Tab-separated table of C-alpha atoms and ligand atoms in Angstrom:
chain	number	residue	atom	x	y	z
A	1	UNK	CA	0.000	0.000	0.000
A	2	UNK	CA	1.043	3.612	-0.340
A	3	UNK	CA	3.265	4.991	2.328
A	4	UNK	CA	2.462	8.149	4.215
A	5	UNK	CA	3.245	10.759	1.544
A	6	UNK	CA	4.524	13.192	4.192
A	7	UNK	CA	7.302	10.694	4.908
A	8	UNK	CA	8.328	10.760	1.267
A	9	UNK	CA	9.279	14.417	1.447
A	10	UNK	CA	13.043	14.871	1.490
A	11	UNK	CA	14.568	16.634	4.500
A	12	UNK	CA	16.085	20.066	3.934
A	13	UNK	CA	19.630	18.693	4.033
A	14	UNK	CA	18.912	16.291	1.254
A	15	UNK	CA	17.496	19.013	-0.965
A	16	UNK	CA	20.642	21.025	-0.297
A	17	UNK	CA	22.614	18.171	-1.843
A	18	UNK	CA	20.677	18.114	-5.116
A	19	UNK	CA	23.458	19.111	-7.567
A	20	UNK	CA	21.764	22.259	-8.884
A	21	UNK	CA	21.077	23.488	-5.373
A	22	UNK	CA	24.538	22.512	-4.148
A	23	UNK	CA	26.074	24.608	-6.924
A	24	UNK	CA	23.844	27.522	-6.013
A	25	UNK	CA	24.839	27.305	-2.358
A	26	UNK	CA	28.487	27.699	-3.321
A	27	UNK	CA	27.774	31.161	-4.718
A	28	UNK	CA	24.693	32.488	-3.006
A	29	UNK	CA	23.586	33.078	0.591
A	30	UNK	CA	22.955	29.657	2.123
A	31	UNK	CA	20.454	30.962	4.659
A	32	UNK	CA	18.125	32.290	1.977
A	33	UNK	CA	18.357	29.080	-0.035
A	34	UNK	CA	17.546	27.010	3.043
A	35	UNK	CA	14.612	29.278	3.724
A	36	UNK	CA	13.362	28.801	0.168
A	37	UNK	CA	13.624	25.018	0.613
A	38	UNK	CA	11.642	25.129	3.846
A	39	UNK	CA	8.973	27.284	2.302
A	40	UNK	CA	8.679	25.038	-0.723
A	41	UNK	CA	8.436	21.930	1.451
A	42	UNK	CA	5.821	23.612	3.617
A	43	UNK	CA	3.838	24.390	0.519
A	44	UNK	CA	3.950	20.746	-0.542
A	45	UNK	CA	2.871	19.667	2.956
A	46	UNK	CA	-0.041	22.053	2.798
A	47	UNK	CA	-1.059	20.655	-0.581
A	48	UNK	CA	-0.861	17.147	0.832
A	49	UNK	CA	-3.197	18.191	3.612
A	50	UNK	CA	-5.511	19.577	0.977
A	51	UNK	CA	-5.750	16.372	-0.970
A	52	UNK	CA	-2.531	15.882	-2.869
A	53	UNK	CA	-1.457	12.237	-3.060
A	54	UNK	CA	1.874	10.581	-3.569
A	55	UNK	CA	1.576	10.858	-7.320
A	56	UNK	CA	1.338	14.639	-7.066
A	57	UNK	CA	4.684	14.941	-5.293
A	58	UNK	CA	7.350	16.780	-7.302
A	59	UNK	CA	10.510	14.844	-8.106
A	60	UNK	CA	13.860	16.107	-6.881
A	61	UNK	CA	14.567	18.038	-10.095
A	62	UNK	CA	11.197	19.800	-10.106
A	63	UNK	CA	11.507	20.605	-6.441
A	64	UNK	CA	14.982	22.045	-7.030
A	65	UNK	CA	13.690	24.169	-9.851
A	66	UNK	CA	10.912	25.598	-7.691
A	67	UNK	CA	13.303	26.250	-4.844
A	68	UNK	CA	15.631	28.121	-7.176
A	69	UNK	CA	12.774	30.203	-8.567
A	70	UNK	CA	11.628	30.971	-5.023
A	71	UNK	CA	15.145	31.899	-3.955
A	72	UNK	CA	15.722	34.119	-6.971
A	73	UNK	CA	12.489	35.978	-6.335
A	74	UNK	CA	13.305	36.444	-2.651
A	75	UNK	CA	16.882	37.541	-3.290
A	76	UNK	CA	16.365	39.964	-6.142
A	77	UNK	CA	16.937	43.622	-5.277
A	78	UNK	CA	13.848	45.666	-4.658
A	79	UNK	CA	14.930	48.407	-7.073
A	80	UNK	CA	14.918	47.411	-10.697
A	81	UNK	CA	15.394	49.311	-13.902
A	82	UNK	CA	12.060	50.378	-15.314
A	83	UNK	CA	11.321	51.301	-18.889
A	84	UNK	CA	8.893	54.173	-18.531
A	85	UNK	CA	6.356	53.852	-21.322
A	86	UNK	CA	3.762	55.991	-19.541
A	87	UNK	CA	4.593	59.245	-21.284
A	88	UNK	CA	4.872	60.942	-17.883
A	89	UNK	CA	8.326	62.438	-18.038
A	90	UNK	CA	9.047	63.279	-14.387
A	91	UNK	CA	7.102	60.359	-12.934
A	92	UNK	CA	7.502	60.679	-9.166
A	93	UNK	CA	6.839	56.984	-8.587
A	94	UNK	CA	9.544	56.164	-11.123
A	95	UNK	CA	12.172	58.423	-9.579
A	96	UNK	CA	11.322	61.767	-11.214
A	97	UNK	CA	14.172	63.082	-13.363
A	98	UNK	CA	16.572	60.541	-14.818
A	99	UNK	CA	19.975	62.137	-14.394
A	100	UNK	CA	22.446	63.185	-17.046
A	101	UNK	CA	25.263	60.713	-17.717
A	102	UNK	CA	27.733	63.157	-16.243
A	103	UNK	CA	25.671	63.564	-13.090
A	104	UNK	CA	25.299	59.818	-12.649
A	105	UNK	CA	28.998	59.363	-13.191
A	106	UNK	CA	29.840	62.126	-10.687
A	107	UNK	CA	27.670	60.387	-8.067
A	108	UNK	CA	29.367	57.093	-8.814
A	109	UNK	CA	32.866	58.480	-8.481
A	110	UNK	CA	32.000	60.464	-5.354
A	111	UNK	CA	30.685	57.322	-3.752
A	112	UNK	CA	33.532	54.908	-4.339
A	113	UNK	CA	36.584	56.892	-3.275
A	114	UNK	CA	37.533	59.718	-0.939
A	115	UNK	CA	36.862	63.254	-2.041
A	116	UNK	CA	37.283	66.778	-0.680
A	117	UNK	CA	33.721	66.887	0.636
A	118	UNK	CA	34.521	69.279	3.470
A	119	UNK	CA	38.206	69.930	3.005
A	120	UNK	CA	39.793	72.903	1.322
A	121	UNK	CA	42.629	71.319	-0.568
A	122	UNK	CA	44.506	74.613	-0.899
A	123	UNK	CA	44.710	75.417	2.793
A	124	UNK	CA	44.245	71.946	4.179
A	125	UNK	CA	41.515	73.336	6.423
A	126	UNK	CA	37.914	72.334	6.897
A	127	UNK	CA	35.462	73.801	4.393
A	128	UNK	CA	31.777	73.600	3.536
A	129	UNK	CA	30.223	70.858	1.429
A	130	UNK	CA	27.954	73.524	-0.023
A	131	UNK	CA	30.895	74.860	-2.035
A	132	UNK	CA	30.219	72.088	-4.539
A	133	UNK	CA	27.067	73.856	-5.665
A	134	UNK	CA	27.097	77.381	-4.246
A	135	UNK	CA	29.103	79.118	-6.927
A	136	UNK	CA	27.403	77.388	-9.832
A	137	UNK	CA	23.985	78.267	-8.428
A	138	UNK	CA	24.999	81.902	-7.976
A	139	UNK	CA	26.396	82.095	-11.498
A	140	UNK	CA	23.300	80.538	-13.032
A	141	UNK	CA	20.667	82.453	-11.105
A	142	UNK	CA	22.437	85.719	-10.319
A	143	UNK	CA	21.806	85.184	-6.615
A	144	UNK	CA	24.162	86.435	-3.918
A	145	UNK	CA	24.241	83.113	-2.098
A	146	UNK	CA	22.898	79.605	-2.357
A	147	UNK	CA	22.636	76.389	-0.404
A	148	UNK	CA	21.046	72.984	-0.883
A	149	UNK	CA	19.219	70.509	1.336
A	150	UNK	CA	17.503	67.160	0.964
A	151	UNK	CA	14.439	68.276	-0.993
A	152	UNK	CA	12.197	71.274	-1.469
A	153	UNK	CA	9.972	70.233	1.422
A	154	UNK	CA	13.041	70.468	3.678
A	155	UNK	CA	14.024	73.760	2.036
A	156	UNK	CA	10.619	75.213	2.897
A	157	UNK	CA	10.734	74.030	6.503
A	158	UNK	CA	14.250	75.274	7.138
A	159	UNK	CA	13.691	78.640	5.454
A	160	UNK	CA	10.529	79.344	7.428
A	161	UNK	CA	12.134	78.144	10.630
A	162	UNK	CA	15.384	80.059	10.285
A	163	UNK	CA	13.771	83.302	9.175
A	164	UNK	CA	10.201	83.329	10.474
A	165	UNK	CA	10.058	81.272	13.655
A	166	UNK	CA	7.463	82.801	15.969
A	167	UNK	CA	6.556	85.320	13.290
A	168	UNK	CA	3.676	85.591	10.863
A	169	UNK	CA	4.064	84.509	7.280
A	170	UNK	CA	1.535	86.049	4.938
A	171	UNK	CA	0.220	83.733	2.232
A	172	UNK	CA	-2.670	83.880	-0.218
A	173	UNK	CA	-5.536	81.399	0.331
A	174	UNK	CA	-5.116	80.507	-3.332
A	175	UNK	CA	-1.659	79.111	-2.563
A	176	UNK	CA	-2.353	76.847	0.408
A	177	UNK	CA	-1.097	73.845	-1.476
A	178	UNK	CA	-0.781	70.182	-0.804
A	179	UNK	CA	2.114	68.796	-2.809
A	180	UNK	CA	1.502	65.145	-2.040
A	181	UNK	CA	1.379	62.857	0.936
A	182	UNK	CA	1.624	64.949	4.061
A	183	UNK	CA	3.267	67.991	2.525
A	184	UNK	CA	0.637	70.652	3.130
A	185	UNK	CA	1.554	74.258	3.637
A	186	UNK	CA	-0.358	74.776	6.924
A	187	UNK	CA	1.308	71.706	8.460
A	188	UNK	CA	4.740	72.675	7.145
A	189	UNK	CA	4.240	76.114	8.617
A	190	UNK	CA	3.330	74.587	11.989
A	191	UNK	CA	6.357	72.296	11.952
A	192	UNK	CA	8.648	75.231	11.219
A	193	UNK	CA	7.278	77.312	14.069
A	194	UNK	CA	6.069	80.114	11.815
A	195	UNK	CA	2.526	81.421	12.085
A	196	UNK	CA	0.388	81.217	8.971
A	197	UNK	CA	-1.465	84.423	8.193
A	198	UNK	CA	-3.868	83.698	5.339
A	199	UNK	CA	-5.104	86.506	3.158
A	200	UNK	CA	-7.498	86.875	0.243
A	201	UNK	CA	-9.661	84.109	-1.152
A	202	UNK	CA	-9.156	80.954	-3.162
A	203	UNK	CA	-9.494	82.735	-6.484
A	204	UNK	CA	-8.694	86.371	-5.747
A	205	UNK	CA	-5.900	87.812	-3.668
A	206	UNK	CA	-4.806	91.386	-4.282
A	207	UNK	CA	-1.610	93.068	-3.171
A	208	UNK	CA	-3.783	95.237	-0.902
A	209	UNK	CA	-4.743	92.100	1.040
A	210	UNK	CA	-1.086	91.532	1.872
A	211	UNK	CA	-0.549	95.202	2.700
A	212	UNK	CA	-3.418	95.185	5.197
A	213	UNK	CA	-2.045	92.047	6.875
A	214	UNK	CA	1.460	93.362	7.494
A	215	UNK	CA	2.166	94.114	11.140
A	216	UNK	CA	5.151	94.337	13.487
A	217	UNK	CA	5.237	90.543	13.812
A	218	UNK	CA	5.335	89.805	10.089
A	219	UNK	CA	8.280	87.532	9.270
A	220	UNK	CA	7.876	87.175	5.519
A	221	UNK	CA	5.618	87.371	2.524
A	222	UNK	CA	5.426	83.918	0.978
A	223	UNK	CA	4.515	83.049	-2.556
A	224	UNK	CA	3.957	79.381	-3.324
A	225	UNK	CA	3.938	78.440	-6.971
A	226	UNK	CA	0.772	76.499	-7.717
A	227	UNK	CA	2.929	73.995	-9.536
A	228	UNK	CA	0.565	71.030	-9.389
A	229	UNK	CA	-2.779	72.741	-9.946
A	230	UNK	CA	-4.264	75.777	-11.631
A	231	UNK	CA	-7.006	78.138	-10.607
A	232	UNK	CA	-8.856	79.357	-13.655
A	233	UNK	CA	-11.611	81.743	-14.564
A	234	UNK	CA	-12.244	84.790	-12.394
A	235	UNK	CA	-8.868	84.881	-10.682
A	236	UNK	CA	-6.263	87.307	-9.534
A	237	UNK	CA	-3.001	86.809	-7.724
A	238	UNK	CA	-0.532	89.462	-6.657
A	239	UNK	CA	2.546	89.362	-8.859
A	240	UNK	CA	5.971	88.627	-7.447
A	241	UNK	CA	7.009	92.165	-8.381
A	242	UNK	CA	4.151	93.631	-6.348
A	243	UNK	CA	5.061	91.433	-3.380
A	244	UNK	CA	8.704	92.475	-3.607
A	245	UNK	CA	7.818	96.180	-3.755
A	246	UNK	CA	5.578	95.738	-0.713
A	247	UNK	CA	8.219	93.745	1.125
A	248	UNK	CA	10.849	96.392	0.445
A	249	UNK	CA	8.527	99.134	1.651
A	250	UNK	CA	8.037	97.371	5.001
A	251	UNK	CA	11.446	95.753	5.245
A	252	UNK	CA	9.914	92.266	5.147
A	253	UNK	CA	11.589	89.496	3.144
A	254	UNK	CA	9.789	87.804	0.261
A	255	UNK	CA	10.152	84.035	-0.034
A	256	UNK	CA	9.263	82.467	-3.352
A	257	UNK	CA	8.605	78.718	-3.222
A	258	UNK	CA	9.003	78.158	-6.945
A	259	UNK	CA	8.669	74.399	-6.563
A	260	UNK	CA	9.331	73.103	-10.019
A	261	UNK	CA	12.563	74.980	-10.532
A	262	UNK	CA	12.619	75.750	-14.238
A	263	UNK	CA	15.923	77.188	-15.417
A	264	UNK	CA	15.057	77.212	-19.096
A	265	UNK	CA	12.150	78.560	-21.027
A	266	UNK	CA	9.743	75.791	-22.012
A	267	UNK	CA	7.520	78.035	-24.120
A	268	UNK	CA	8.979	76.765	-27.424
A	269	UNK	CA	7.577	73.314	-26.615
A	270	UNK	CA	4.076	74.593	-26.146
A	271	UNK	CA	4.128	74.953	-22.387
A	272	UNK	CA	2.745	78.034	-20.775
A	273	UNK	CA	5.023	80.400	-18.984
A	274	UNK	CA	6.647	78.572	-16.091
A	275	UNK	CA	8.448	81.087	-13.874
A	276	UNK	CA	12.196	80.689	-14.138
A	277	UNK	CA	14.384	80.751	-11.057
A	278	UNK	CA	16.708	83.444	-12.394
A	279	UNK	CA	13.676	85.668	-13.133
A	280	UNK	CA	12.529	85.441	-9.515
A	281	UNK	CA	16.023	86.283	-8.312
A	282	UNK	CA	16.325	89.187	-10.718
A	283	UNK	CA	12.925	90.508	-9.698
A	284	UNK	CA	14.381	90.801	-6.211
A	285	UNK	CA	12.955	87.880	-4.224
A	286	UNK	CA	14.899	87.463	-0.995
A	287	UNK	CA	14.835	83.691	-1.249
A	288	UNK	CA	13.797	81.333	-4.017
A	289	UNK	CA	13.259	77.643	-3.263
A	290	UNK	CA	12.991	74.793	-5.727
A	291	UNK	CA	13.431	71.068	-6.250
A	292	UNK	CA	16.496	69.511	-7.847
A	293	UNK	CA	14.626	66.646	-9.502
A	294	UNK	CA	11.754	68.452	-11.167
A	295	UNK	CA	12.322	70.916	-13.997
A	296	UNK	CA	16.046	71.192	-13.224
A	297	UNK	CA	16.415	67.541	-14.170
A	298	UNK	CA	18.935	66.633	-11.478
A	299	UNK	CA	19.002	64.593	-8.276
A	300	UNK	CA	16.509	64.953	-5.460
A	301	UNK	CA	17.425	68.137	-3.621
A	302	UNK	CA	15.931	71.313	-2.261
A	303	UNK	CA	17.774	74.369	-3.490
A	304	UNK	CA	17.695	77.782	-1.842
A	305	UNK	CA	19.082	80.836	-3.597
A	306	UNK	CA	18.897	84.473	-2.537
A	307	UNK	CA	20.368	87.065	-0.252
A	308	UNK	CA	23.498	86.116	1.655
A	309	UNK	CA	21.982	87.293	4.936
A	310	UNK	CA	19.125	84.775	4.780
A	311	UNK	CA	21.172	81.929	3.370
A	312	UNK	CA	23.664	82.334	6.187
A	313	UNK	CA	20.854	82.248	8.787
A	314	UNK	CA	19.555	79.075	7.161
A	315	UNK	CA	22.972	77.438	7.126
A	316	UNK	CA	23.313	78.121	10.852
A	317	UNK	CA	19.989	76.493	11.672
A	318	UNK	CA	20.384	73.204	13.568
A	319	UNK	CA	18.098	71.513	11.033
A	320	UNK	CA	20.754	72.082	8.376
A	321	UNK	CA	22.587	69.080	9.727
A	322	UNK	CA	19.441	66.976	9.590
A	323	UNK	CA	18.588	68.052	6.074
A	324	UNK	CA	22.037	68.142	4.512
A	325	UNK	CA	22.820	66.442	1.238
A	326	UNK	CA	25.164	63.484	0.986
A	327	UNK	CA	28.268	63.491	-1.200
A	328	UNK	CA	26.705	61.512	-4.046
A	329	UNK	CA	23.796	63.878	-4.419
A	330	UNK	CA	26.004	66.943	-4.152
A	331	UNK	CA	28.314	65.574	-6.817
A	332	UNK	CA	25.364	64.825	-9.102
A	333	UNK	CA	23.845	68.229	-8.467
A	334	UNK	CA	27.118	69.972	-9.231
A	335	UNK	CA	27.470	68.057	-12.500
A	336	UNK	CA	23.884	68.892	-13.451
A	337	UNK	CA	24.380	72.585	-12.750
A	338	UNK	CA	27.588	72.660	-14.773
A	339	UNK	CA	25.673	71.434	-17.802
A	340	UNK	CA	23.466	74.523	-17.559
A	341	UNK	CA	26.528	76.746	-17.923
A	342	UNK	CA	26.698	75.817	-21.594
A	343	UNK	CA	23.425	76.558	-23.337
A	344	UNK	CA	24.236	74.253	-26.220
A	345	UNK	CA	24.398	71.264	-23.921
A	346	UNK	CA	21.224	71.698	-21.871
A	347	UNK	CA	18.766	70.092	-24.283
A	348	UNK	CA	21.279	67.435	-25.294
A	349	UNK	CA	22.543	66.306	-21.937
A	350	UNK	CA	19.655	66.716	-19.498
A	351	UNK	CA	17.580	63.621	-20.267
A	352	UNK	CA	14.158	65.025	-19.446
A	353	UNK	CA	14.798	68.091	-21.600
A	354	UNK	CA	15.922	65.827	-24.414
A	355	UNK	CA	12.578	64.034	-24.062
A	356	UNK	CA	10.610	67.261	-23.940
A	357	UNK	CA	12.343	68.598	-27.035
A	358	UNK	CA	12.179	65.451	-29.180
A	359	UNK	CA	10.064	66.267	-32.236
A	360	UNK	CA	7.003	64.087	-32.859
A	361	UNK	CA	8.498	63.138	-36.253
A	362	UNK	CA	11.455	61.495	-34.526
A	363	UNK	CA	9.107	59.472	-32.328
A	364	UNK	CA	7.073	58.564	-35.395
A	365	UNK	CA	10.170	57.194	-37.131
A	366	UNK	CA	11.051	55.094	-34.119
A	367	UNK	CA	7.522	53.763	-33.949
A	368	UNK	CA	7.650	52.852	-37.663
A	369	UNK	CA	10.826	50.896	-37.058
A	370	UNK	CA	9.376	49.070	-34.057
A	371	UNK	CA	5.939	48.300	-35.453
A	372	UNK	CA	6.766	45.458	-37.867
A	373	UNK	CA	8.704	43.678	-35.118
A	374	UNK	CA	5.943	44.119	-32.537
A	375	UNK	CA	3.188	43.060	-34.925
A	376	UNK	CA	4.963	39.760	-35.504
A	377	UNK	CA	5.439	38.887	-31.832
A	378	UNK	CA	3.525	35.735	-30.884
A	379	UNK	CA	0.551	36.758	-28.759
A	380	UNK	CA	0.031	40.122	-30.405
A	381	UNK	CA	-3.348	40.421	-32.057
A	382	UNK	CA	-2.679	43.895	-33.394
A	383	UNK	CA	-0.342	46.801	-32.953
A	384	UNK	CA	-0.974	50.275	-34.282
A	385	UNK	CA	0.687	53.665	-34.212
A	386	UNK	CA	-1.346	56.618	-33.111
A	387	UNK	CA	-1.125	60.082	-31.683
A	388	UNK	CA	-0.937	60.485	-27.947
A	389	UNK	CA	-0.017	62.975	-25.304
A	390	UNK	CA	2.846	63.029	-22.826
A	391	UNK	CA	2.911	64.967	-19.572
A	392	UNK	CA	5.784	66.548	-17.697
A	393	UNK	CA	4.468	65.171	-14.398
A	394	UNK	CA	6.252	65.284	-11.068
A	395	UNK	CA	3.793	67.901	-9.902
A	396	UNK	CA	4.823	70.265	-12.664
A	397	UNK	CA	2.789	71.790	-15.472
A	398	UNK	CA	-0.278	69.813	-14.381
A	399	UNK	CA	-2.655	70.254	-17.255
A	400	UNK	CA	-0.376	70.794	-20.156
A	401	UNK	CA	0.486	68.060	-22.542
A	402	UNK	CA	2.994	67.419	-25.271
A	403	UNK	CA	1.952	65.723	-28.495
A	404	UNK	CA	3.473	62.264	-28.707
A	405	UNK	CA	3.396	58.973	-30.551
A	406	UNK	CA	1.865	55.933	-28.946
A	407	UNK	CA	2.006	52.310	-29.996
A	408	UNK	CA	-1.198	50.515	-28.963
A	409	UNK	CA	-0.964	46.775	-28.557
A	410	UNK	CA	-3.921	44.436	-28.308
A	411	UNK	CA	-2.832	41.044	-27.004
A	412	UNK	CA	-4.575	37.923	-28.254
A	413	UNK	CA	-6.007	35.412	-25.755
A	414	UNK	CA	-4.868	37.173	-22.630
A	415	UNK	CA	-6.264	40.147	-20.796
A	416	UNK	CA	-4.418	43.410	-21.130
A	417	UNK	CA	-4.260	43.540	-17.315
A	418	UNK	CA	-2.308	40.274	-17.228
A	419	UNK	CA	-0.086	41.582	-20.002
A	420	UNK	CA	0.652	44.792	-18.097
A	421	UNK	CA	1.331	42.761	-14.961
A	422	UNK	CA	3.796	40.487	-16.733
A	423	UNK	CA	5.532	43.563	-18.126
A	424	UNK	CA	5.883	45.113	-14.693
A	425	UNK	CA	7.314	41.856	-13.352
A	426	UNK	CA	9.801	41.436	-16.192
A	427	UNK	CA	13.470	42.368	-16.405
A	428	UNK	CA	13.723	45.215	-17.119
A	429	UNK	CA	10.269	46.088	-15.825
A	430	UNK	CA	8.069	47.995	-18.239
A	431	UNK	CA	5.398	50.354	-16.958
A	432	UNK	CA	2.835	51.303	-19.563
A	433	UNK	CA	-0.671	52.675	-19.667
A	434	UNK	CA	-3.768	50.605	-20.305
A	435	UNK	CA	-6.865	51.852	-22.041
A	436	UNK	CA	-9.820	50.133	-23.690
A	437	UNK	CA	-8.225	46.713	-23.717
A	438	UNK	CA	-5.012	48.021	-25.195
A	439	UNK	CA	-1.549	48.531	-23.847
A	440	UNK	CA	-0.232	51.979	-24.709
A	441	UNK	CA	3.470	52.555	-25.201
A	442	UNK	CA	4.395	56.231	-25.277
A	443	UNK	CA	7.787	56.435	-26.914
A	444	UNK	CA	8.627	59.899	-25.612
A	445	UNK	CA	9.663	58.559	-22.205
A	446	UNK	CA	11.376	55.438	-23.541
A	447	UNK	CA	15.064	56.183	-24.131
A	448	UNK	CA	15.882	55.425	-27.776
A	449	UNK	CA	18.597	53.008	-26.659
A	450	UNK	CA	15.913	51.050	-24.772
A	451	UNK	CA	13.931	50.159	-27.886
A	452	UNK	CA	15.584	46.734	-28.159
A	453	UNK	CA	15.066	45.961	-24.477
A	454	UNK	CA	11.473	47.089	-24.776
A	455	UNK	CA	10.832	44.716	-27.668
A	456	UNK	CA	12.454	41.892	-25.753
A	457	UNK	CA	10.444	42.650	-22.607
A	458	UNK	CA	7.192	42.737	-24.572
A	459	UNK	CA	8.034	39.435	-26.194
A	460	UNK	CA	8.958	37.805	-22.877
A	461	UNK	CA	5.821	39.079	-21.148
A	462	UNK	CA	3.624	37.676	-23.912
A	463	UNK	CA	5.401	34.317	-23.756
A	464	UNK	CA	5.056	34.223	-19.985
A	465	UNK	CA	1.343	35.051	-20.174
A	466	UNK	CA	0.775	32.403	-22.822
A	467	UNK	CA	2.528	29.875	-20.575
A	468	UNK	CA	0.495	30.837	-17.517
A	469	UNK	CA	-2.738	30.857	-19.451
A	470	UNK	CA	-5.197	28.124	-18.532
A	471	UNK	CA	-3.258	27.388	-15.366
A	472	UNK	CA	-5.731	29.544	-13.536
A	473	UNK	CA	-2.930	31.576	-12.063
A	474	UNK	CA	-3.704	32.960	-8.658
A	475	UNK	CA	-2.465	36.480	-9.424
A	476	UNK	CA	-5.717	38.064	-8.323
A	477	UNK	CA	-6.501	41.264	-10.153
A	478	UNK	CA	-3.991	42.925	-12.405
A	479	UNK	CA	-6.072	45.962	-12.974
A	480	UNK	CA	-3.968	49.017	-13.706
A	481	UNK	CA	-4.914	52.618	-13.732
A	482	UNK	CA	-4.758	54.630	-16.865
A	483	UNK	CA	-3.915	57.833	-15.036
A	484	UNK	CA	-1.362	58.637	-12.409
A	485	UNK	CA	-2.987	59.079	-9.050
A	486	UNK	CA	-3.144	62.587	-7.612
A	487	UNK	CA	-0.607	61.427	-5.032
A	488	UNK	CA	1.954	61.049	-7.764
A	489	UNK	CA	3.627	64.342	-6.883
B	501	LIG	C1	7.290	69.865	-5.534
B	501	LIG	C2	7.066	71.036	-4.685
B	501	LIG	C3	7.478	71.024	-3.349
B	501	LIG	C4	8.120	69.802	-2.749
B	501	LIG	O1	9.335	69.576	-3.331
B	501	LIG	P1	10.122	68.187	-3.070
B	501	LIG	O2	11.452	68.432	-3.690
B	501	LIG	O3	9.322	67.131	-3.728
B	501	LIG	O4	10.199	68.006	-1.600
B	501	LIG	C5	7.249	72.144	-2.585
B	501	LIG	N1	6.643	73.237	-3.095
B	501	LIG	C6	6.237	73.283	-4.384
B	501	LIG	C7	5.562	74.509	-4.881
B	501	LIG	C8	6.438	72.184	-5.219
B	501	LIG	O5	6.036	72.223	-6.484
């Protein structure tokens, strides 16, 4: 008669001796492999309890294969390269701005050897890490002084704290923004110790509203760029120039939270006028704050430029230590800023600006080259080229789009949700949009040198889906959203 099938299961040690596993153990962490074996054996035991019989038991080879697959899944790094086919250029969930080669290389070199992070090589004395970016920022923006912290949220907190703690900060009700997650101006104000003094209404705030609110305890006039939303229709906001004139009259500093941090004019690409950092500085703002990884196209950072007096107060704030940038980010930021010194290089070397400035015709040509290959992939019912729209994203230029070219793929036999899931789980992962049963590939955000990898990933995902089909895979729902969530900033 049949033996107790539980007894037929090999012990962990025996599985470790299966040649394929033994080879793996020589090169990979033994603990994790053992864990994978235990988990796989537990799974088999559970199946036995649920009705499996001896004949269902996997042989040693099959078991080894499953253990290896389990181990590989458990041991793979969490971060993987993603091909961004969403058309959202500064996709916050995908790391916002991809950095320029030079910036990436600067971060790499800064990380793997010693460098003069806080040492003046000339004198041999201690110096400031901010020197890596200070002079470039001053040159580019015309500001007297500059400093950089971890991100623009930190820049806002530290600026308000260093300059306005215990004092009132006057802000229009039309600019009480939430950037995403828990970054909301009233909360940030509270954390910094400044007192929010709201003026005006959601749609209309005049300079007179600010003037009336100024008192002996006013610490600053704050303007927050409504980078991730727009108020339209019957609206009025005081201009930066008006705020600066008022501030000067009362000897109150003006802080401009520019947010997105545009350094170049994006008008030629059909975008409306995004305020440029150097314009705010030239207009006379005391402090201008912006992100490093939005429209600057660099690493995550919060940059503060403006009058030396305020920057020096900020650099003396105890939070500076908590918010300071590490050497890799500073190196990457410096390299990014240096690119801006040469106008000819900006649109070539800053990847997001290269994407923004790629003509539709170029995308069309790439699509034409890809289409015949994609159409022939097994599992593709149809693939077509059409017009689409890309977005800057990252909480910048919220409702403005760029014309783009989209390849729409309809898979045969499998659901588009399963297809999109398999793509996300592939190597490299591909993130695309789904609409009306089709997978949409926006070529604007796919680097041209990724076209081959993209084709390969699509092919592999289709093969994988075809293999899983009919197996009644337990991967619950693979529904994907067509649009980025509002939290994407
Ligand atoms: C994006 C943004 C922030 C937050 O910047 P992070 O660098 O993401 O911290 C703050 N203020 C404005 C106006 C922004 O657009």
